[in-house]
XYZ file of C-alpha atoms in Angstrom:
701
model
C -2.842 -56.908 8.097
C 0.789 -55.565 8.313
C 3.343 -57.097 5.954
C 6.384 -58.764 7.668
C 9.257 -61.068 6.900
C 10.975 -63.258 9.838
C 14.838 -62.820 8.827
C 16.567 -64.516 11.504
C 15.588 -67.234 14.399
C 17.363 -68.906 17.108
C 15.828 -69.998 20.491
C 15.978 -66.677 22.325
C 16.471 -64.291 19.490
C 13.651 -63.089 16.912
C 14.489 -60.721 13.990
C 11.772 -59.556 11.535
C 11.439 -56.993 8.827
C 8.352 -54.862 9.550
C 6.756 -52.823 6.542
C 4.616 -50.792 9.020
C 8.154 -49.052 10.031
C 8.426 -47.212 6.357
C 5.410 -45.277 7.520
C 7.018 -41.660 8.472
C 4.847 -41.277 11.254
C 5.627 -44.354 13.554
C 7.704 -43.372 16.177
C 9.992 -46.097 16.832
C 10.470 -45.584 20.695
C 6.840 -45.669 21.177
C 6.705 -48.885 18.961
C 10.096 -50.400 21.315
C 7.401 -49.567 24.383
C 4.672 -51.451 23.023
C 6.332 -54.579 21.754
C 7.913 -54.620 25.311
C 4.607 -55.136 27.193
C 4.355 -58.483 25.280
C 4.664 -61.096 27.760
C 7.785 -63.267 27.611
C 9.778 -60.721 25.614
C 12.944 -59.292 27.481
C 13.875 -56.464 25.199
C 12.980 -55.284 21.614
C 15.467 -53.093 19.536
C 13.972 -51.189 16.290
C 16.000 -50.061 13.552
C 13.643 -47.754 11.434
C 16.199 -47.325 8.609
C 16.535 -50.980 8.280
C 12.853 -51.496 8.772
C 14.163 -54.059 11.386
C 12.883 -55.180 14.732
C 15.192 -57.706 17.157
C 13.302 -59.497 19.591
C 15.340 -61.230 22.783
C 12.582 -63.386 24.325
C 12.468 -66.174 26.821
C 11.801 -68.898 24.361
C 10.826 -69.485 21.136
C 7.203 -70.494 22.148
C 6.549 -66.737 22.559
C 6.639 -66.563 18.636
C 3.208 -66.828 17.765
C 2.203 -64.209 19.875
C 4.781 -61.686 18.526
C 3.757 -62.452 14.888
C -0.135 -61.954 15.503
C 1.216 -58.708 17.369
C 2.848 -57.446 14.546
C -0.119 -58.728 11.952
C -2.695 -56.498 13.619
C -0.816 -53.686 15.297
C -2.411 -50.035 14.216
C -1.395 -46.563 14.996
C -4.288 -46.614 17.548
C -2.762 -49.182 19.377
C 0.433 -47.091 19.715
C -1.221 -44.150 20.731
C -3.595 -45.616 23.361
C -0.846 -47.666 25.008
C -1.156 -47.868 29.002
C -3.144 -44.551 28.489
C -6.908 -43.720 29.274
C -7.799 -40.698 29.811
C -4.243 -38.701 29.458
C -3.023 -38.553 26.361
C 0.721 -38.414 26.802
C 1.762 -41.798 28.816
C 5.278 -43.262 27.380
C 7.940 -44.476 29.341
C 10.139 -41.313 29.028
C 8.125 -39.563 30.980
C 7.945 -39.901 35.040
C 4.231 -39.362 36.075
C 5.638 -39.272 39.920
C 6.119 -36.000 41.031
C 9.928 -35.321 42.164
C 10.522 -35.792 45.518
C 11.975 -33.867 48.502
C 13.034 -36.619 50.512
C 16.493 -36.488 49.501
C 16.772 -32.769 50.506
C 14.975 -33.295 54.178
C 17.613 -36.233 54.812
C 20.375 -34.261 53.821
C 19.649 -30.855 55.319
C 18.568 -32.719 58.497
C 21.990 -34.112 58.893
C 23.427 -30.949 57.730
C 21.755 -29.060 60.598
C 22.023 -31.876 63.696
C 25.518 -32.527 62.863
C 25.734 -28.994 64.178
C 24.495 -29.796 67.474
C 26.573 -32.979 67.915
C 30.020 -33.090 69.485
C 31.166 -36.557 69.354
C 33.051 -37.471 66.143
C 31.853 -41.017 65.545
C 28.282 -39.650 65.635
C 29.016 -36.991 63.305
C 30.784 -39.441 61.019
C 27.803 -41.935 61.363
C 25.108 -39.728 61.049
C 26.855 -37.726 57.920
C 28.001 -41.210 56.210
C 24.231 -42.548 56.611
C 22.885 -39.276 54.731
C 25.369 -39.711 52.113
C 25.133 -43.316 51.527
C 22.006 -43.084 48.909
C 24.661 -40.547 46.791
C 27.683 -42.994 46.940
C 25.540 -46.009 46.297
C 24.613 -44.342 42.889
C 27.853 -43.018 42.029
C 29.270 -46.527 42.370
C 26.431 -48.257 40.658
C 26.813 -45.461 37.924
C 30.590 -45.949 37.769
C 30.360 -49.859 36.960
C 27.260 -49.144 34.535
C 28.051 -46.097 32.864
C 31.525 -45.247 33.303
C 32.471 -41.925 34.457
C 29.404 -39.551 34.970
C 28.787 -36.259 36.525
C 26.885 -38.530 39.375
C 30.572 -40.544 39.761
C 32.374 -36.995 40.378
C 29.693 -35.916 42.757
C 29.308 -38.709 44.820
C 33.496 -39.148 44.815
C 33.482 -35.210 46.253
C 31.346 -35.898 49.022
C 33.194 -39.639 49.789
C 36.234 -37.498 49.878
C 35.296 -34.970 52.607
C 33.665 -37.813 54.794
C 37.022 -39.195 54.353
C 38.939 -36.118 55.627
C 36.367 -35.867 58.487
C 35.210 -32.598 56.910
C 31.574 -33.353 57.953
C 30.193 -29.519 57.259
C 31.602 -30.035 53.826
C 30.375 -33.126 52.985
C 26.739 -32.484 54.434
C 26.719 -28.997 52.761
C 27.909 -30.424 49.683
C 25.524 -33.315 49.747
C 22.467 -30.947 50.669
C 23.179 -28.596 47.712
C 23.510 -31.536 44.935
C 19.776 -32.893 46.495
C 18.281 -29.471 46.239
C 19.672 -28.737 42.818
C 18.631 -32.293 41.847
C 15.152 -31.831 43.309
C 14.917 -28.315 41.292
C 16.383 -29.779 38.062
C 13.642 -32.757 38.235
C 10.850 -30.436 38.987
C 11.941 -28.057 36.024
C 11.854 -31.163 33.627
C 8.741 -32.456 35.012
C 7.350 -28.973 34.460
C 8.469 -28.903 30.866
C 6.600 -32.622 30.362
C 3.614 -31.092 32.006
C 3.441 -27.987 29.891
C 3.366 -30.336 26.783
C 1.130 -32.736 28.546
C -1.521 -29.911 28.648
C -2.070 -29.808 24.504
C -2.757 -33.471 24.752
C -6.744 -32.988 25.237
C -8.803 -35.720 27.128
C -10.323 -38.421 24.972
C -13.902 -37.988 24.225
C -15.218 -41.464 25.352
C -18.825 -41.318 23.918
C -20.594 -39.703 21.466
C -24.275 -39.858 19.612
C -24.465 -41.119 15.901
C -27.793 -41.100 13.634
C -28.957 -44.473 12.891
C -31.463 -46.169 10.748
C -33.460 -48.218 12.900
C -36.989 -49.932 11.422
C -36.652 -47.009 8.544
C -36.570 -44.388 10.910
C -33.611 -42.087 12.106
C -32.578 -42.685 15.952
C -29.541 -40.921 17.551
C -27.594 -43.674 19.183
C -25.033 -43.226 21.921
C -21.853 -45.110 21.133
C -18.262 -45.337 22.198
C -15.727 -43.286 20.256
C -13.791 -46.068 19.180
C -16.998 -47.532 17.445
C -17.795 -44.247 15.156
C -16.802 -45.314 11.293
C -15.977 -42.651 8.560
C -19.322 -41.612 7.208
C -21.201 -41.633 10.335
C -23.198 -38.673 11.092
C -22.315 -37.646 14.504
C -24.683 -35.495 16.607
C -23.094 -32.666 18.933
C -25.047 -30.681 21.068
C -24.098 -27.635 22.911
C -21.426 -27.734 25.657
C -19.985 -30.948 24.022
C -16.304 -31.410 22.704
C -16.500 -32.516 19.066
C -15.152 -35.969 18.624
C -14.367 -36.466 14.903
C -12.940 -34.352 12.302
C -15.513 -33.778 9.317
C -17.724 -31.720 7.386
C -21.110 -30.057 9.078
C -24.092 -31.822 6.593
C -27.015 -30.028 8.910
C -27.040 -27.250 11.205
C -25.677 -23.805 12.424
C -23.529 -23.273 15.378
C -21.006 -21.319 17.308
C -17.571 -23.319 18.071
C -14.816 -22.649 20.113
C -11.776 -23.510 19.052
C -9.081 -21.954 21.446
C -7.699 -25.512 22.843
C -6.904 -26.449 18.917
C -6.339 -23.207 16.961
C -5.440 -20.284 19.674
C -8.472 -18.726 17.959
C -9.882 -16.572 21.319
C -13.245 -15.684 19.671
C -15.559 -18.563 18.956
C -16.250 -19.461 15.261
C -19.691 -19.422 13.188
C -19.931 -22.744 11.373
C -22.721 -23.974 8.961
C -23.396 -26.631 6.550
C -20.119 -27.402 4.238
C -17.720 -25.893 7.100
C -14.990 -28.389 8.393
C -14.717 -28.796 12.166
C -11.802 -30.619 14.081
C -11.809 -33.024 17.164
C -11.021 -31.323 20.508
C -13.359 -28.073 19.702
C -16.180 -27.183 21.644
C -19.486 -26.440 20.775
C -20.833 -23.411 22.555
C -23.905 -22.723 20.517
C -26.553 -24.449 18.513
C -26.342 -28.132 17.233
C -24.852 -29.755 14.696
C -24.801 -33.222 12.347
C -21.088 -33.815 11.468
C -20.052 -36.219 8.618
C -17.011 -37.979 10.174
C -13.871 -38.074 7.965
C -11.430 -38.885 10.175
C -12.131 -41.085 13.262
C -9.992 -43.008 15.884
C -6.306 -42.656 15.452
C -6.667 -40.101 12.148
C -8.422 -37.371 14.107
C -6.709 -33.839 15.005
C -6.499 -34.751 18.802
C -4.854 -38.198 18.294
C -2.516 -36.938 15.845
C -1.376 -34.266 18.658
C -0.848 -37.059 21.086
C 1.503 -38.714 18.650
C 3.615 -35.215 17.616
C 3.866 -34.934 21.706
C 4.873 -38.249 22.151
C 7.484 -37.746 19.278
C 8.699 -34.718 20.765
C 9.436 -36.241 24.094
C 11.153 -39.225 22.498
C 13.294 -37.375 19.929
C 16.947 -35.682 20.135
C 17.869 -33.205 17.901
C 21.554 -32.927 16.689
C 22.574 -29.800 18.687
C 21.059 -31.972 21.815
C 23.039 -34.500 21.421
C 26.129 -32.467 20.723
C 25.530 -31.044 24.476
C 25.420 -34.539 25.762
C 28.304 -35.911 23.796
C 30.297 -32.706 25.156
C 28.998 -33.378 28.449
C 30.228 -36.876 28.641
C 33.615 -35.837 27.145
C 34.364 -33.316 29.788
C 33.786 -35.589 32.882
C 37.191 -36.840 32.171
C 38.695 -33.236 31.918
C 37.125 -32.723 35.407
C 38.547 -36.010 36.681
C 42.046 -35.450 35.185
C 42.340 -31.730 36.829
C 41.430 -33.246 40.344
C 44.136 -36.015 40.011
C 46.599 -33.613 38.633
C 45.756 -31.102 41.313
C 46.240 -33.942 44.011
C 49.692 -34.709 42.909
C 50.689 -31.067 42.855
C 49.411 -30.156 46.238
C 47.945 -33.197 48.199
C 45.261 -31.347 49.159
C 41.867 -33.393 49.217
C 39.803 -30.230 50.010
C 40.717 -28.801 46.644
C 40.192 -32.507 44.923
C 36.527 -32.336 46.419
C 36.096 -28.459 44.998
C 37.181 -29.653 41.532
C 34.735 -32.750 41.455
C 31.995 -30.537 42.108
C 32.452 -28.465 39.107
C 30.761 -30.497 36.533
C 29.511 -29.394 32.850
C 27.142 -32.001 32.495
C 23.900 -31.462 34.188
C 23.215 -27.921 32.733
C 24.680 -29.065 29.482
C 22.289 -32.564 29.289
C 19.101 -31.107 31.045
C 18.763 -27.024 29.545
C 18.550 -27.886 26.052
C 15.747 -30.380 25.838
C 13.753 -28.336 28.441
C 13.916 -25.288 26.002
C 12.686 -27.574 22.968
C 9.769 -28.563 25.336
C 8.891 -25.169 26.093
C 8.990 -24.060 22.526
C 6.960 -27.040 21.451
C 4.432 -26.354 24.128
C 4.153 -22.567 23.454
C 3.594 -22.985 19.805
C 0.973 -25.784 20.130
C -0.950 -23.166 22.513
C -0.702 -20.879 19.579
C -2.105 -23.561 16.833
C 0.774 -24.810 15.489
C 2.234 -28.459 15.921
C 5.922 -28.792 15.724
C 6.648 -32.782 15.791
C 9.932 -32.474 17.973
C 13.523 -30.954 18.506
C 14.674 -31.745 15.221
C 12.261 -30.006 13.421
C 12.295 -27.096 15.395
C 16.358 -27.173 14.433
C 15.935 -28.000 10.766
C 13.531 -25.020 10.780
C 16.034 -22.380 12.266
C 18.318 -23.394 9.511
C 15.957 -23.066 6.535
C 16.990 -20.544 4.026
C 14.508 -21.362 1.214
C 10.932 -21.412 1.411
C 8.713 -23.505 -1.163
C 4.779 -22.563 -1.229
C 2.252 -24.627 -2.933
C -0.032 -21.622 -4.269
C -3.553 -22.865 -3.619
C -4.490 -22.829 -0.267
C -1.159 -21.507 1.237
C -0.532 -18.185 -0.538
C -4.209 -18.224 -1.328
C -7.400 -18.520 0.769
C -8.182 -21.503 -1.025
C -11.781 -20.607 -1.051
C -12.569 -20.576 -4.785
C -15.367 -18.694 -5.896
C -17.193 -19.321 -9.865
C -17.060 -16.298 -11.697
C -18.148 -17.809 -15.043
C -19.510 -20.651 -16.756
C -19.429 -21.022 -20.315
C -21.436 -23.556 -22.880
C -20.257 -25.000 -26.045
C -23.304 -26.734 -26.688
C -26.466 -24.876 -28.052
C -28.584 -27.640 -26.374
C -27.143 -26.918 -22.881
C -27.482 -23.572 -20.939
C -25.116 -22.174 -18.600
C -27.404 -23.312 -15.450
C -27.570 -26.628 -16.910
C -23.760 -27.156 -17.309
C -23.357 -25.666 -13.972
C -26.580 -28.390 -12.458
C -24.739 -30.999 -14.132
C -21.177 -30.159 -12.639
C -22.505 -29.550 -9.303
C -25.004 -32.911 -8.904
C -21.641 -34.606 -9.462
C -19.447 -32.737 -7.482
C -21.585 -32.368 -4.645
C -20.646 -35.363 -2.783
C -17.312 -34.263 -2.082
C -15.840 -31.626 0.013
C -13.096 -30.675 -2.252
C -12.549 -26.743 -2.708
C -13.367 -26.714 -6.354
C -16.585 -28.827 -5.733
C -17.712 -26.707 -2.742
C -17.421 -23.477 -4.899
C -19.297 -25.196 -7.810
C -22.331 -26.338 -5.506
C -22.634 -22.890 -3.775
C -22.711 -21.234 -7.224
C -25.512 -23.797 -8.296
C -27.175 -23.422 -5.107
C -27.610 -19.311 -5.483
C -28.516 -19.687 -9.070
C -31.336 -22.351 -8.021
C -30.160 -25.752 -7.979
C -31.882 -28.281 -9.768
C -30.000 -31.865 -9.144
C -29.762 -34.035 -12.126
C -29.725 -37.707 -11.446
C -26.324 -39.506 -11.860
C -24.616 -42.850 -11.514
C -22.199 -43.663 -8.922
C -19.187 -41.087 -8.988
C -15.715 -42.356 -9.290
C -12.957 -39.958 -7.856
C -9.302 -39.816 -9.264
C -7.014 -38.162 -6.980
C -5.414 -35.041 -8.910
C -7.130 -35.519 -11.959
C -11.353 -35.227 -11.413
C -14.232 -37.092 -11.167
C -16.361 -39.370 -13.849
C -19.951 -40.502 -13.496
C -22.836 -41.244 -16.337
C -26.033 -39.612 -16.688
C -28.740 -41.344 -18.793
C -25.786 -43.776 -20.245
C -23.871 -40.921 -21.410
C -20.371 -40.316 -19.878
C -19.699 -36.988 -17.756
C -15.974 -36.462 -17.248
C -15.193 -33.311 -15.076
C -11.360 -32.334 -14.146
C -8.011 -30.654 -15.183
C -7.387 -30.192 -19.092
C -4.516 -32.928 -18.413
C -7.148 -35.246 -17.469
C -10.019 -34.812 -20.232
C -7.621 -33.775 -23.147
C -4.493 -36.314 -22.578
C -5.823 -39.118 -20.572
C -9.665 -39.239 -21.679
C -8.821 -37.904 -25.197
C -11.543 -35.247 -25.556
C -11.013 -32.839 -28.351
C -10.087 -29.431 -27.049
C -9.171 -27.775 -30.604
C -12.540 -26.308 -31.534
C -12.788 -23.657 -28.554
C -8.976 -23.336 -27.731
C -9.520 -19.726 -28.577
C -11.979 -18.956 -25.898
C -10.287 -21.162 -23.421
C -7.085 -19.460 -24.031
C -8.734 -15.844 -23.614
C -9.828 -16.946 -20.091
C -6.369 -18.420 -19.162
C -4.771 -15.067 -20.323
C -6.776 -13.102 -18.108
C -5.960 -15.246 -14.644
C -9.191 -17.592 -14.752
C -8.884 -20.846 -13.274
C -10.980 -23.368 -15.125
C -12.926 -26.458 -14.656
C -13.326 -28.448 -17.526
C -16.618 -30.447 -18.115
C -16.971 -33.386 -20.691
C -20.256 -34.847 -22.141
C -20.588 -38.194 -24.082
C -16.753 -37.655 -25.603
C -17.055 -33.994 -26.353
C -15.842 -30.946 -24.360
C -19.158 -29.439 -22.925
C -18.207 -26.046 -21.226
C -15.863 -24.981 -18.742
C -16.225 -23.030 -15.380
C -14.102 -20.312 -14.312
C -12.797 -20.063 -11.025
C -10.944 -17.433 -9.025
C -9.127 -17.880 -5.748
C -8.003 -14.708 -3.758
C -4.642 -14.366 -2.552
C -4.410 -14.030 1.274
C -4.574 -10.387 2.805
C -1.474 -10.805 4.655
C 0.700 -13.075 2.044
C 2.784 -10.509 1.192
C 3.504 -9.144 4.673
C 4.148 -13.061 5.736
C 6.785 -13.421 2.775
C 8.202 -10.076 3.612
C 8.634 -10.986 7.300
C 10.201 -14.528 6.261
C 13.309 -12.546 4.534
C 13.884 -10.781 7.783
C 14.115 -13.915 9.277
C 17.023 -14.931 7.320
C 15.195 -16.693 4.337
C 17.046 -15.922 1.324
C 14.825 -17.561 -1.507
C 10.900 -17.742 -1.977
C 9.991 -20.213 -4.186
C 6.395 -20.849 -5.646
C 4.618 -23.953 -7.226
C 1.544 -24.255 -9.304
C -0.735 -26.127 -11.695
C -1.612 -22.692 -13.179
C -1.024 -21.337 -16.404
C 2.468 -19.574 -16.489
C 1.016 -16.023 -17.045
C -1.408 -16.139 -14.179
C 1.615 -17.703 -11.829
C 3.675 -14.700 -12.722
C 0.849 -12.241 -11.962
C 0.954 -13.771 -8.522
C 4.444 -14.018 -7.835
C 4.881 -10.541 -9.215
C 2.194 -9.115 -6.517
C 4.236 -11.126 -4.052
C 7.626 -10.626 -4.460
C 8.417 -13.976 -4.830
C 11.914 -14.818 -6.310
C 11.217 -18.043 -8.456
C 8.208 -19.508 -10.006
C 7.505 -23.300 -11.485
C 3.761 -23.400 -13.024
C 1.621 -25.906 -15.112
C 3.071 -28.589 -12.657
C 1.441 -31.927 -12.483
C 1.640 -33.350 -8.780
C 4.554 -35.629 -9.245
C 6.499 -32.639 -10.505
C 6.500 -31.166 -6.739
C 8.904 -33.681 -4.827
C 11.442 -33.570 -7.841
C 11.698 -29.462 -7.425
C 12.372 -30.098 -3.840
C 15.235 -32.485 -4.162
C 16.768 -30.586 -6.852
C 17.059 -27.682 -4.548
C 18.373 -29.578 -1.874
C 20.724 -31.270 -3.713
C 22.002 -27.700 -4.792
C 22.859 -27.423 -0.980
C 19.543 -25.498 0.132
C 17.916 -25.853 3.388
C 14.309 -26.145 2.022
C 11.094 -26.074 3.743
C 8.331 -26.784 1.755
C 4.739 -25.532 2.527
C 1.556 -27.459 1.126
C -2.003 -29.130 2.047
C -2.783 -31.481 -0.632
C -2.824 -35.405 -0.865
C -0.347 -34.766 -3.707
C 1.731 -32.774 -1.615
C 2.811 -35.565 0.887
C 5.793 -36.587 -1.035
C 7.241 -33.032 -1.391
C 6.735 -32.406 2.736
C 8.626 -35.473 3.130
C 11.466 -34.697 0.848
C 12.324 -31.033 2.179
C 14.126 -30.629 4.830
C 11.124 -29.176 6.831
C 7.501 -30.110 5.360
C 4.613 -27.589 6.798
C 1.162 -28.442 6.405
C -1.724 -26.030 6.439
C -4.790 -26.446 8.438
C -7.403 -27.286 5.657
C -4.819 -29.788 4.290
C -5.330 -33.527 3.666
C -4.944 -35.861 6.113
C -1.922 -37.502 4.841
C -0.040 -34.075 4.340
C -0.607 -33.496 8.262
C 0.709 -36.992 8.962
C 4.144 -36.725 6.778
C 4.565 -32.846 7.573
C 7.101 -32.111 10.584
C 4.942 -28.873 11.371
C 1.308 -28.833 11.118
C -0.837 -25.491 11.442
C -3.994 -25.773 13.241
C -4.952 -22.270 12.119
C -5.796 -21.375 8.446
C -3.250 -18.297 8.696
C 0.029 -18.032 6.759
C 1.102 -15.678 9.174
C 1.637 -19.355 11.267
C 4.298 -20.002 8.910
C 6.056 -16.885 10.013
C 5.437 -17.811 13.788
C 7.023 -21.158 13.429
C 10.016 -19.872 11.900
C 10.288 -17.281 14.483
C 10.072 -19.555 17.395
C 12.426 -21.899 15.954
C 14.885 -18.971 15.221
C 14.744 -17.762 18.725
C 14.956 -21.043 20.397
C 18.223 -22.154 18.833
C 19.533 -18.513 20.114
C 18.256 -19.408 23.578
C 20.109 -23.113 23.381
C 23.434 -21.145 22.006
C 23.328 -18.914 24.604
C 22.925 -21.305 27.390
C 25.616 -23.829 25.685
C 27.819 -20.812 25.788
C 26.861 -19.817 29.311
C 27.137 -23.280 30.345
C 30.893 -23.842 29.065
C 32.189 -20.312 29.872
C 30.472 -20.116 33.581
C 31.355 -23.911 34.764
C 35.025 -23.643 33.273
C 35.501 -20.358 35.385
C 34.123 -22.264 38.601
C 36.501 -25.436 37.589
C 39.179 -22.930 37.315
C 38.524 -21.412 40.601
C 38.314 -24.951 42.383
C 41.774 -26.025 40.654
C 43.692 -22.878 42.115
C 42.013 -23.099 45.212
C 39.962 -20.027 45.366
C 36.964 -22.011 46.159
C 35.962 -24.450 49.099
C 33.982 -27.568 48.347
C 30.870 -25.928 49.557
C 31.314 -22.592 47.731
C 31.709 -24.874 44.123
C 28.496 -26.602 44.886
C 26.485 -23.580 45.442
C 27.738 -21.973 42.390
C 27.629 -25.053 40.267
C 24.093 -25.901 41.069
C 23.268 -22.279 41.193
C 24.159 -22.314 37.609
C 22.783 -25.215 36.258
C 18.990 -24.036 38.083
C 19.568 -20.574 36.572
C 19.976 -21.765 33.082
C 17.033 -24.850 33.260
C 14.703 -21.360 34.553
C 15.744 -19.583 31.744
C 15.257 -22.755 28.861
C 11.642 -23.325 30.767
C 10.661 -19.752 30.303
C 11.540 -19.969 26.984
C 10.973 -17.573 23.912
C 8.169 -15.421 23.488
C 5.677 -16.673 21.443
């Protein structure tokens, strides 16, 4: 149940502090649209920074319904609002396609007027065709003040007043055609994003016990719980994120990661929702279901990106609004000097607003779409802008710079009564219930040596530390040195020499405690990614000045890795809580920081950084809090995201300069009488359409 506090109440207004707004992944626009659907609610205002929601209501009787909605609201409710098969369905997207009706009416009047000789008939025809534009302009004047639509309708109105019907109809036709092409372009950019959102899998087979027998039952996907065994056959889409517990298969991941070739998957491998099983049959342990699956997170990323405006987008909108009075002022000044209404009509056409306001969001959407098709989910325009400004990249070593696929290279027993195989079997028996890289490596090694399971009691998992259980009434503690030595007070003194020798050789150690004593260690190795060095070099070429690595490893091992990769600064032997503090310190120094990580304990650092980037194998909370989430396990994708961001901002800046430069030239020409209203309309709309097409073409991925 969600927590909330009623702050203020009148007969027609309610204000609440709502705890769910503290969640990073809650989008205030989607929440607003959801709450406005409550019957009796007139409007809703959401202030995420203040965790506040204000309801304007018809009467106080609706209070109980509102509070019940706040109490039971879930992320899944928000994502599924008004959506059935389509993954994107929010108020800011118009589902209907742009209509040609306005172009046909205006164009028809332009052609027909040429064949009519009667002036009254010409006036009636032209006025009828221009009426929708004139009404729209008048409404905007009273509702929003001076806008580009007001100037355009004024230009057409002046031409009708001057009885220049050719100019009025030509201008009206050009405006209608330009608006149609603009709407089509924006609509297409939304469609690009919609392509990323996969249809929901409505039903799935799960394995259940009935009368002591395992049977397969077809259920609605929303009824699947964490821990269910989901059975997927060839040709079906995988409905959950999870791990394979039985079977071998070929899985096509192109829709989620951009990898063209199907990937062979087997027991222990992770699979993600939205991918298609081409051959074979799998039983999958459901780790993430409902709103937490990859496809549902993609929905949320897309919805956020459609609602979110970057500072450069806001700057363009503000500039466009500021330039409207300039255009109007020039028109007024021109009339005072020349008394020429035709020149006034020309000046009013030369408006900056359309290109400035539309080209920027279209460019952002195009990039988000292209990135998504390449397995890079970018949360929105702000994330692109922030990533382009990043000058410092901080990497959490394991799973980012290294593969994260550990291998057991040595087992040591510190007790003569325990063989190395027995120490390994004890550890594997305890760890086999967890799909953690260390646990998977230990279980894999035990199986290769003829795994013999040891019976144990229920296992307790302690985040970022290790696991605890009991065997024959004696405690078993497995995990980090800090966990065993500092937290559990197990004595390491008699084995320090052996431990230090292993650490000096660059080995990662897992420590096993039994009955209050240190039983042994398991040495693991994690290989540096093949393309890590090349990727870091490419980041430098893209303008990154400082590369940092964070790790819990001993300093000697950390320095070896840093030297091999050419990293500038290393922080070693860290506790999970140290990472966010280092990120914050660097940001306080004035750096623009991107943090790349994948663990549960990376979430605070991901939130603290200017841009958080989560790797594909990362924990769910890491992905939820990241600005960029990678769906393919490749550090090169980090470079691709940075490159896309840089190119997008260059494109936007080019469009921005072109808009201001070209429209200023058109405005100057119109002011000095060089362009008629028709020529101005053609030049202005042509420029806007060209810039929009340039934006939707976007940058090369």
